[in-house]
PDB file of C-alpha atoms in Angstrom:
ATOM      1  CA  MET A   1      -2.710 -16.558 -20.160  1.00 37.00           C
ATOM      2  CA  LYS A   2       0.092 -14.467 -21.662  1.00 39.00           C
ATOM      3  CA  LEU A   3      -0.186 -10.838 -20.678  1.00 39.00           C
ATOM      4  CA  SER A   4       0.697  -8.105 -23.134  1.00 37.00           C
ATOM      5  CA  LYS A   5       3.340  -5.718 -21.915  1.00 38.00           C
ATOM      6  CA  LYS A   6       1.022  -3.237 -20.355  1.00 40.00           C
ATOM      7  CA  PHE A   7       0.152  -2.139 -16.873  1.00 42.00           C
ATOM      8  CA  LEU A   8      -2.483  -3.748 -14.690  1.00 44.00           C
ATOM      9  CA  LEU A   9      -4.248  -1.668 -12.092  1.00 43.00           C
ATOM     10  CA  ILE A  10      -5.808  -3.140  -8.971  1.00 41.00           C
ATOM     11  CA  GLY A  11      -7.755  -0.504  -7.092  1.00 42.00           C
ATOM     12  CA  SER A  12      -8.665  -0.118  -3.428  1.00 36.00           C
ATOM     13  CA  ALA A  13     -12.325  -1.036  -2.947  1.00 32.00           C
ATOM     14  CA  LEU A  14     -14.170  -4.257  -2.035  1.00 30.00           C
ATOM     15  CA  SER A  15     -12.091  -7.341  -1.202  1.00 31.00           C
ATOM     16  CA  ALA A  16     -12.249 -10.087  -3.842  1.00 32.00           C
ATOM     17  CA  ALA A  17      -9.535 -12.663  -3.193  1.00 36.00           C
ATOM     18  CA  ALA A  18      -9.574 -16.190  -4.547  1.00 36.00           C
ATOM     19  CA  ILE A  19      -6.593 -17.662  -2.686  1.00 35.00           C
ATOM     20  CA  PRO A  20      -5.839 -17.798   1.024  1.00 36.00           C
ATOM     21  CA  VAL A  21      -3.939 -14.636   1.870  1.00 35.00           C
ATOM     22  CA  ILE A  22      -1.919 -14.589   5.067  1.00 35.00           C
ATOM     23  CA  ALA A  23       0.016 -11.423   5.855  1.00 36.00           C
ATOM     24  CA  ILE A  24       3.335 -12.214   7.479  1.00 38.00           C
ATOM     25  CA  SER A  25       5.979  -9.626   8.202  1.00 40.00           C
ATOM     26  CA  CYS A  26       9.439 -10.907   7.341  1.00 46.00           C
ATOM     27  CA  GLY A  27      11.448  -8.129   8.913  1.00 48.00           C
ATOM     28  CA  GLY A  28      14.283  -9.404  11.067  1.00 51.00           C
ATOM     29  CA  GLN A  29      13.631 -13.091  10.378  1.00 53.00           C
ATOM     30  CA  SER A  30      16.416 -15.514   9.476  1.00 57.00           C
ATOM     31  CA  GLU A  31      16.393 -17.196   6.083  1.00 60.00           C
ATOM     32  CA  SER A  32      15.455 -20.548   7.610  1.00 80.00           C
ATOM     33  CA  GLU A  33      12.486 -18.973   9.422  1.00 82.00           C
ATOM     34  CA  GLN A  34      11.318 -17.381   6.182  1.00 81.00           C
ATOM     35  CA  ASP A  35      11.687 -20.678   4.315  1.00 87.00           C
ATOM     36  CA  LYS A  36       9.559 -22.454   6.917  1.00 89.00           C
ATOM     37  CA  LYS A  37       6.787 -19.871   6.577  1.00 88.00           C
ATOM     38  CA  VAL A  38       6.937 -19.987   2.781  1.00 90.00           C
ATOM     39  CA  LYS A  39       6.598 -23.788   2.916  1.00 91.00           C
ATOM     40  CA  ALA A  40       3.640 -23.414   5.279  1.00 91.00           C
ATOM     41  CA  LEU A  41       1.945 -21.010   2.870  1.00 91.00           C
ATOM     42  CA  VAL A  42       2.546 -23.337  -0.079  1.00 92.00           C
ATOM     43  CA  ALA A  43       1.052 -26.196   1.941  1.00 92.00           C
ATOM     44  CA  LYS A  44      -2.064 -24.109   2.623  1.00 91.00           C
ATOM     45  CA  MET A  45      -2.409 -23.358  -1.082  1.00 90.00           C
ATOM     46  CA  GLU A  46      -2.028 -27.044  -1.940  1.00 91.00           C
ATOM     47  CA  ALA A  47      -4.780 -27.907   0.552  1.00 91.00           C
ATOM     48  CA  ASP A  48      -7.124 -25.187  -0.682  1.00 89.00           C
ATOM     49  CA  ALA A  49      -9.472 -26.372  -3.441  1.00 88.00           C
ATOM     50  CA  LYS A  50      -9.885 -22.931  -5.033  1.00 85.00           C
ATOM     51  CA  ALA A  51      -6.146 -22.296  -5.065  1.00 85.00           C
ATOM     52  CA  ALA A  52      -5.515 -25.718  -6.603  1.00 85.00           C
ATOM     53  CA  ALA A  53      -8.184 -25.094  -9.246  1.00 86.00           C
ATOM     54  CA  LEU A  54      -6.574 -21.782 -10.145  1.00 82.00           C
ATOM     55  CA  LYS A  55      -3.266 -23.570 -10.672  1.00 82.00           C
ATOM     56  CA  THR A  56      -4.907 -25.625 -13.401  1.00 81.00           C
ATOM     57  CA  THR A  57      -6.787 -22.650 -14.844  1.00 76.00           C
ATOM     58  CA  LEU A  58      -3.653 -20.506 -14.975  1.00 70.00           C
ATOM     59  CA  GLU A  59      -1.442 -23.234 -16.430  1.00 74.00           C
ATOM     60  CA  GLY A  60       0.839 -21.686 -19.015  1.00 74.00           C
ATOM     61  CA  TYR A  61       0.784 -18.311 -17.256  1.00 70.00           C
ATOM     62  CA  SER A  62       3.532 -15.925 -18.307  1.00 73.00           C
ATOM     63  CA  LYS A  63       6.915 -16.501 -16.649  1.00 79.00           C
ATOM     64  CA  ASP A  64       7.989 -12.932 -17.427  1.00 80.00           C
ATOM     65  CA  LEU A  65       8.810 -10.754 -14.447  1.00 81.00           C
ATOM     66  CA  MET A  66       5.753  -8.921 -13.109  1.00 81.00           C
ATOM     67  CA  ILE A  67       6.514  -6.075 -10.717  1.00 79.00           C
ATOM     68  CA  ILE A  68       3.931  -5.145  -8.096  1.00 78.00           C
ATOM     69  CA  LEU A  69       4.365  -1.421  -7.484  1.00 75.00           C
ATOM     70  CA  SER A  70       3.120  -0.467  -4.015  1.00 72.00           C
ATOM     71  CA  ASN A  71       3.234   2.738  -2.011  1.00 67.00           C
ATOM     72  CA  LYS A  72       2.396   1.104   1.312  1.00 65.00           C
ATOM     73  CA  ALA A  73       5.250  -0.203   3.454  1.00 65.00           C
ATOM     74  CA  GLU A  74       2.991  -2.586   5.352  1.00 63.00           C
ATOM     75  CA  ALA A  75       1.790  -4.059   2.052  1.00 66.00           C
ATOM     76  CA  LYS A  76       5.360  -4.913   1.054  1.00 68.00           C
ATOM     77  CA  GLU A  77       6.309  -6.315   4.457  1.00 66.00           C
ATOM     78  CA  GLY A  78       3.174  -8.426   4.598  1.00 68.00           C
ATOM     79  CA  SER A  79       3.399  -9.631   1.010  1.00 81.00           C
ATOM     80  CA  GLU A  80       7.002 -10.723   0.436  1.00 85.00           C
ATOM     81  CA  LEU A  81       6.611 -14.224   1.866  1.00 87.00           C
ATOM     82  CA  LEU A  82       3.206 -14.664   0.231  1.00 88.00           C
ATOM     83  CA  ILE A  83       4.696 -13.683  -3.139  1.00 89.00           C
ATOM     84  CA  LYS A  84       7.516 -16.208  -2.704  1.00 91.00           C
ATOM     85  CA  ALA A  85       4.958 -18.907  -1.945  1.00 91.00           C
ATOM     86  CA  PHE A  86       2.760 -17.787  -4.851  1.00 90.00           C
ATOM     87  CA  ASN A  87       5.711 -17.994  -7.255  1.00 91.00           C
ATOM     88  CA  GLN A  88       6.595 -21.475  -6.016  1.00 91.00           C
ATOM     89  CA  PHE A  89       3.040 -22.768  -6.247  1.00 91.00           C
ATOM     90  CA  TYR A  90       1.916 -21.145  -9.509  1.00 88.00           C
ATOM     91  CA  GLY A  91       5.276 -20.908 -11.287  1.00 87.00           C
ATOM     92  CA  THR A  92       4.938 -17.156 -11.713  1.00 86.00           C
ATOM     93  CA  ASN A  93       7.684 -14.538 -11.468  1.00 87.00           C
ATOM     94  CA  LEU A  94       6.281 -11.803  -9.242  1.00 86.00           C
ATOM     95  CA  SER A  95       8.290  -9.181  -7.385  1.00 85.00           C
ATOM     96  CA  ILE A  96       7.226  -6.218  -5.238  1.00 81.00           C
ATOM     97  CA  VAL A  97       8.757  -2.737  -5.252  1.00 78.00           C
ATOM     98  CA  GLN A  98       8.019  -0.316  -2.437  1.00 74.00           C
ATOM     99  CA  VAL A  99       7.529   3.379  -3.174  1.00 72.00           C
ATOM    100  CA  GLY A 100       7.165   5.672  -0.199  1.00 62.00           C
ATOM    101  CA  GLY A 101       8.700   8.155   2.198  1.00 58.00           C
ATOM    102  CA  SER A 102       9.755  11.238   0.276  1.00 59.00           C
ATOM    103  CA  GLU A 103       9.248   9.466  -3.064  1.00 63.00           C
ATOM    104  CA  ASN A 104       6.006  10.547  -4.722  1.00 68.00           C
ATOM    105  CA  TYR A 105       3.913   7.646  -6.055  1.00 67.00           C
ATOM    106  CA  GLN A 106       2.355   9.613  -8.908  1.00 69.00           C
ATOM    107  CA  THR A 107       5.768  10.933 -10.008  1.00 74.00           C
ATOM    108  CA  THR A 108       7.105   7.381  -9.944  1.00 73.00           C
ATOM    109  CA  LEU A 109       4.268   6.248 -12.221  1.00 72.00           C
ATOM    110  CA  LYS A 110       5.023   9.002 -14.736  1.00 72.00           C
ATOM    111  CA  ASN A 111       8.745   8.198 -14.737  1.00 75.00           C
ATOM    112  CA  ARG A 112       8.121   4.488 -15.286  1.00 73.00           C
ATOM    113  CA  PHE A 113       5.685   5.149 -18.119  1.00 71.00           C
ATOM    114  CA  ALA A 114       8.132   7.566 -19.725  1.00 71.00           C
ATOM    115  CA  ALA A 115      10.439   4.589 -20.267  1.00 66.00           C
ATOM    116  CA  GLY A 116       7.644   2.731 -22.051  1.00 64.00           C
ATOM    117  CA  PRO A 117       5.062   0.159 -20.903  1.00 58.00           C
ATOM    118  CA  GLY A 118       6.316  -2.826 -18.951  1.00 62.00           C
ATOM    119  CA  GLN A 119       4.774  -5.629 -16.938  1.00 64.00           C
ATOM    120  CA  ILE A 120       3.754  -3.845 -13.781  1.00 63.00           C
ATOM    121  CA  LEU A 121       0.864  -4.541 -11.435  1.00 61.00           C
ATOM    122  CA  LEU A 122      -0.208  -1.277  -9.873  1.00 60.00           C
ATOM    123  CA  VAL A 123      -1.865  -0.891  -6.502  1.00 56.00           C
ATOM    124  CA  GLY A 124      -4.234   2.023  -7.074  1.00 53.00           C
ATOM    125  CA  ALA A 125      -3.519   4.030  -3.963  1.00 54.00           C
ATOM    126  CA  GLU A 126      -3.733   7.366  -5.753  1.00 55.00           C
ATOM    127  CA  SER A 127      -6.837   9.181  -6.977  1.00 57.00           C
ATOM    128  CA  GLN A 128      -8.285   8.125 -10.328  1.00 62.00           C
ATOM    129  CA  SER A 129      -6.947  11.309 -11.920  1.00 61.00           C
ATOM    130  CA  ALA A 130      -3.412  10.029 -11.276  1.00 62.00           C
ATOM    131  CA  PHE A 131      -4.054   7.213 -13.748  1.00 66.00           C
ATOM    132  CA  GLY A 132      -6.134   9.147 -16.279  1.00 66.00           C
ATOM    133  CA  ASP A 133      -3.189  10.147 -18.482  1.00 66.00           C
ATOM    134  CA  ILE A 134      -1.928   6.561 -18.731  1.00 69.00           C
ATOM    135  CA  ASN A 135      -5.271   4.861 -19.306  1.00 71.00           C
ATOM    136  CA  SER A 136      -4.279   3.765 -22.818  1.00 70.00           C
ATOM    137  CA  ASN A 137      -1.503   1.622 -21.314  1.00 69.00           C
ATOM    138  CA  LEU A 138      -3.704  -0.067 -18.726  1.00 74.00           C
ATOM    139  CA  VAL A 139      -5.171  -3.538 -19.200  1.00 72.00           C
ATOM    140  CA  ASN A 140      -8.823  -4.145 -18.373  1.00 74.00           C
ATOM    141  CA  THR A 141      -8.869  -6.191 -15.148  1.00 76.00           C
ATOM    142  CA  ASP A 142     -12.525  -6.532 -14.193  1.00 78.00           C
ATOM    143  CA  ALA A 143     -13.175  -8.940 -11.327  1.00 74.00           C
ATOM    144  CA  LYS A 144     -15.492 -11.342 -13.193  1.00 76.00           C
ATOM    145  CA  THR A 145     -12.985 -11.974 -15.958  1.00 75.00           C
ATOM    146  CA  PHE A 146      -9.949 -12.396 -13.746  1.00 70.00           C
ATOM    147  CA  LEU A 147     -11.744 -14.565 -11.194  1.00 71.00           C
ATOM    148  CA  ASN A 148     -13.419 -16.630 -13.936  1.00 72.00           C
ATOM    149  CA  ILE A 149     -16.911 -15.937 -12.608  1.00 77.00           C
ATOM    150  CA  THR A 150     -19.655 -16.857 -15.061  1.00 79.00           C
ATOM    151  CA  ASP A 151     -22.638 -16.267 -12.761  1.00 80.00           C
ATOM    152  CA  THR A 152     -24.269 -13.176 -14.288  1.00 75.00           C
ATOM    153  CA  SER A 153     -26.184 -12.448 -11.072  1.00 80.00           C
ATOM    154  CA  LYS A 154     -22.958 -11.664  -9.185  1.00 75.00           C
ATOM    155  CA  THR A 155     -21.774  -8.091  -9.255  1.00 73.00           C
ATOM    156  CA  PHE A 156     -18.596  -6.394  -8.070  1.00 72.00           C
ATOM    157  CA  ASP A 157     -17.765  -2.800  -7.274  1.00 70.00           C
ATOM    158  CA  ASP A 158     -15.229  -2.553 -10.086  1.00 72.00           C
ATOM    159  CA  ILE A 159     -13.334   0.697 -10.301  1.00 71.00           C
ATOM    160  CA  VAL A 160     -14.089   2.361 -13.638  1.00 76.00           C
ATOM    161  CA  LEU A 161     -11.607   4.630 -15.385  1.00 73.00           C
ATOM    162  CA  GLY A 162     -12.536   5.696 -18.890  1.00 75.00           C
ATOM    163  CA  ASP A 163     -13.337   2.556 -20.868  1.00 78.00           C
ATOM    164  CA  LYS A 164     -11.576   0.208 -18.417  1.00 76.00           C
ATOM    165  CA  HIS A 165     -12.729  -1.725 -15.375  1.00 74.00           C
ATOM    166  CA  PHE A 166     -10.283  -2.611 -12.594  1.00 74.00           C
ATOM    167  CA  MET A 167     -10.586  -5.366 -10.032  1.00 69.00           C
ATOM    168  CA  PRO A 168     -11.105  -4.090  -6.474  1.00 63.00           C
ATOM    169  CA  GLN A 169      -8.614  -5.345  -3.934  1.00 58.00           C
ATOM    170  CA  SER A 170      -9.443  -4.109  -0.451  1.00 54.00           C
ATOM    171  CA  ARG A 171     -11.351  -1.447   1.398  1.00 50.00           C
ATOM    172  CA  GLU A 172      -9.502   0.557   3.988  1.00 50.00           C
ATOM    173  CA  ALA A 173      -9.380   4.020   5.447  1.00 50.00           C
ATOM    174  CA  TYR A 174      -6.889   5.839   7.576  1.00 54.00           C
ATOM    175  CA  GLY A 175      -7.353   9.063   9.455  1.00 60.00           C
ATOM    176  CA  VAL A 176      -6.788  10.972  12.631  1.00 67.00           C
ATOM    177  CA  ILE A 177      -8.945  13.154  14.808  1.00 69.00           C
ATOM    178  CA  TYR A 178      -6.892  15.582  16.834  1.00 78.00           C
ATOM    179  CA  ASN A 179      -7.391  18.850  18.656  1.00 81.00           C
ATOM    180  CA  LYS A 180      -5.659  21.490  16.550  1.00 85.00           C
ATOM    181  CA  LYS A 181      -5.574  24.013  19.386  1.00 87.00           C
ATOM    182  CA  ASN A 182      -3.859  21.493  21.645  1.00 89.00           C
ATOM    183  CA  PHE A 183      -1.330  20.732  18.936  1.00 91.00           C
ATOM    184  CA  ALA A 184      -0.644  24.441  18.547  1.00 92.00           C
ATOM    185  CA  ASP A 185      -0.243  24.789  22.313  1.00 93.00           C
ATOM    186  CA  ALA A 186       2.258  21.927  22.207  1.00 94.00           C
ATOM    187  CA  LYS A 187       4.140  23.714  19.401  1.00 95.00           C
ATOM    188  CA  ILE A 188       3.294  21.047  16.843  1.00 95.00           C
ATOM    189  CA  THR A 189       2.501  22.110  13.277  1.00 94.00           C
ATOM    190  CA  VAL A 190       0.949  19.503  10.967  1.00 92.00           C
ATOM    191  CA  PHE A 191       1.190  19.835   7.191  1.00 90.00           C
ATOM    192  CA  GLU A 192      -1.737  17.585   6.279  1.00 86.00           C
ATOM    193  CA  GLY A 193      -1.211  15.464   3.179  1.00 81.00           C
ATOM    194  CA  LYS A 194       2.221  16.987   2.591  1.00 84.00           C
ATOM    195  CA  SER A 195       5.645  15.384   2.262  1.00 86.00           C
ATOM    196  CA  PHE A 196       8.982  16.975   3.109  1.00 88.00           C
ATOM    197  CA  SER A 197       9.465  17.864  -0.560  1.00 82.00           C
ATOM    198  CA  ALA A 198       6.854  20.588   0.005  1.00 68.00           C
ATOM    199  CA  SER A 199       8.788  22.150   2.904  1.00 70.00           C
ATOM    200  CA  PRO A 200      10.136  25.163   0.926  1.00 68.00           C
ATOM    201  CA  LYS A 201       6.531  26.233   0.368  1.00 72.00           C
ATOM    202  CA  THR A 202       6.006  26.473   4.118  1.00 74.00           C
ATOM    203  CA  GLY A 203       8.368  29.431   4.341  1.00 79.00           C
ATOM    204  CA  LEU A 204      10.527  27.534   6.836  1.00 83.00           C
ATOM    205  CA  ASN A 205      14.188  26.699   6.446  1.00 84.00           C
ATOM    206  CA  LEU A 206      13.986  23.081   7.586  1.00 88.00           C
ATOM    207  CA  THR A 207      16.708  20.456   7.369  1.00 90.00           C
ATOM    208  CA  LYS A 208      15.664  16.870   6.767  1.00 91.00           C
ATOM    209  CA  PRO A 209      17.090  14.632   9.526  1.00 91.00           C
ATOM    210  CA  GLU A 210      19.235  11.642   8.599  1.00 90.00           C
ATOM    211  CA  LYS A 211      16.730   9.310  10.271  1.00 91.00           C
ATOM    212  CA  TYR A 212      13.604  10.964   8.912  1.00 92.00           C
ATOM    213  CA  ASP A 213      10.280   9.757  10.333  1.00 92.00           C
ATOM    214  CA  GLY A 214       7.914  12.416   9.014  1.00 92.00           C
ATOM    215  CA  THR A 215       8.780  14.919  11.750  1.00 94.00           C
ATOM    216  CA  VAL A 216      11.339  17.726  11.909  1.00 95.00           C
ATOM    217  CA  LYS A 217      12.327  19.383  15.188  1.00 95.00           C
ATOM    218  CA  MET A 218      13.509  22.982  15.056  1.00 93.00           C
ATOM    219  CA  GLY A 219      14.128  24.558  18.429  1.00 92.00           C
ATOM    220  CA  ASP A 220      11.072  23.951  20.590  1.00 94.00           C
ATOM    221  CA  ASP A 221       8.782  23.419  17.594  1.00 95.00           C
ATOM    222  CA  LEU A 222       7.879  20.132  15.938  1.00 96.00           C
ATOM    223  CA  TYR A 223       6.817  20.051  12.286  1.00 95.00           C
ATOM    224  CA  VAL A 224       4.889  17.042  10.983  1.00 93.00           C
ATOM    225  CA  PHE A 225       4.628  16.089   7.305  1.00 91.00           C
ATOM    226  CA  ALA A 226       1.631  13.763   7.410  1.00 87.00           C
ATOM    227  CA  ALA A 227       2.308  12.073   4.060  1.00 84.00           C
ATOM    228  CA  ASP A 228       5.671  10.819   5.353  1.00 87.00           C
ATOM    229  CA  LEU A 229       4.710   9.971   8.927  1.00 88.00           C
ATOM    230  CA  THR A 230       5.922   6.627  10.291  1.00 86.00           C
ATOM    231  CA  VAL A 231       5.283   4.829  13.567  1.00 83.00           C
ATOM    232  CA  ASP A 232       8.484   6.342  14.958  1.00 88.00           C
ATOM    233  CA  GLY A 233       7.242   9.786  13.950  1.00 90.00           C
ATOM    234  CA  TYR A 234       3.961   9.160  15.744  1.00 88.00           C
ATOM    235  CA  LYS A 235       5.952   8.309  18.877  1.00 88.00           C
ATOM    236  CA  VAL A 236       7.837  11.605  18.555  1.00 93.00           C
ATOM    237  CA  ILE A 237       4.509  13.446  18.434  1.00 92.00           C
ATOM    238  CA  LYS A 238       3.215  11.596  21.488  1.00 89.00           C
ATOM    239  CA  ALA A 239       6.398  12.438  23.390  1.00 92.00           C
ATOM    240  CA  GLN A 240       6.057  16.136  22.575  1.00 93.00           C
ATOM    241  CA  LEU A 241       2.401  16.117  23.624  1.00 92.00           C
ATOM    242  CA  ALA A 242       3.221  14.330  26.878  1.00 90.00           C
ATOM    243  CA  GLU A 243       5.898  16.905  27.635  1.00 93.00           C
ATOM    244  CA  LYS A 244       3.900  20.014  26.740  1.00 93.00           C
ATOM    245  CA  LEU A 245       0.359  18.907  27.628  1.00 91.00           C
ATOM    246  CA  PRO A 246       0.642  16.085  30.184  1.00 88.00           C
ATOM    247  CA  THR A 247      -2.999  16.355  31.297  1.00 85.00           C
ATOM    248  CA  LYS A 248      -4.647  16.712  27.869  1.00 79.00           C
ATOM    249  CA  GLN A 249      -6.426  14.021  25.839  1.00 71.00           C
ATOM    250  CA  VAL A 250      -5.523  14.973  22.279  1.00 69.00           C
ATOM    251  CA  PHE A 251      -6.319  11.846  20.245  1.00 65.00           C
ATOM    252  CA  TYR A 252      -9.760  10.292  19.914  1.00 54.00           C
ATOM    253  CA  SER A 253     -10.648   6.791  18.715  1.00 46.00           C
ATOM    254  CA  THR A 254     -13.495   6.289  16.242  1.00 44.00           C
ATOM    255  CA  ILE A 255     -13.161   2.510  16.169  1.00 43.00           C
ATOM    256  CA  LYS A 256     -15.435   0.344  18.322  1.00 38.00           C
ATOM    257  CA  ALA A 257     -13.241  -2.744  18.313  1.00 37.00           C
ATOM    258  CA  GLY A 258     -11.295  -3.544  21.428  1.00 38.00           C
ATOM    259  CA  LYS A 259      -8.381  -1.252  22.126  1.00 39.00           C
ATOM    260  CA  SER A 260      -7.893  -0.016  18.568  1.00 38.00           C
ATOM    261  CA  ASP A 261      -6.908   3.598  18.160  1.00 36.00           C
ATOM    262  CA  ILE A 262      -6.898   5.746  15.074  1.00 33.00           C
ATOM    263  CA  TRP A 263      -4.043   7.848  13.800  1.00 33.00           C
TER     264      TRP A 263
END
């Protein structure tokens, strides 16, 4: 199946995977440790009937480089070893590029399209409007076609954009419930959905730290740019809350599964 040089879009909706997916973070691992885990993943694919069948179905698949463009750090960390195993097993040439931090995903899309269509697999983490202007360059990727499903009774929650259908990948949601008054009392200001690039619009003269984690401390005040927030930034917030409001319960969990918390 030779793909034309256009962009594929996989959206974020209902999970529809046909091969065993195991997320393994490869940060800080030696090359030998990574090789062992890649071999283990390949072995699982070889033992999986559906994965083996796909290898036959996809025989002759394009060997051209296909870039997976992601704006989620955890997706990259959890996918690198799987992609290596996938390339070994299926003979493909996939690579993943992480977009994040102060880099705007939608701006990155526009810049890449300005250079002309290429072979890029997009993870649709932006709103549909972000892809509306580039719809003519997108390849229809409905789930039934790409998963070779002929049973007409089966339906999928494909994401529809214009005249195209896109295969759903996963369903997830992130959020935080916090007491805004308590945050104000702790001298924490949250710019919801904003990145540091929007800081001039706040009317504040803020300097971006060398080790930026989504927070900026100025005097006794802490400013949080939610779109950039990392785990380290969350820890900075918790430390400020513990210092200013040691007896207050500021965060609330909405998940009823063990000790999970929401941020």
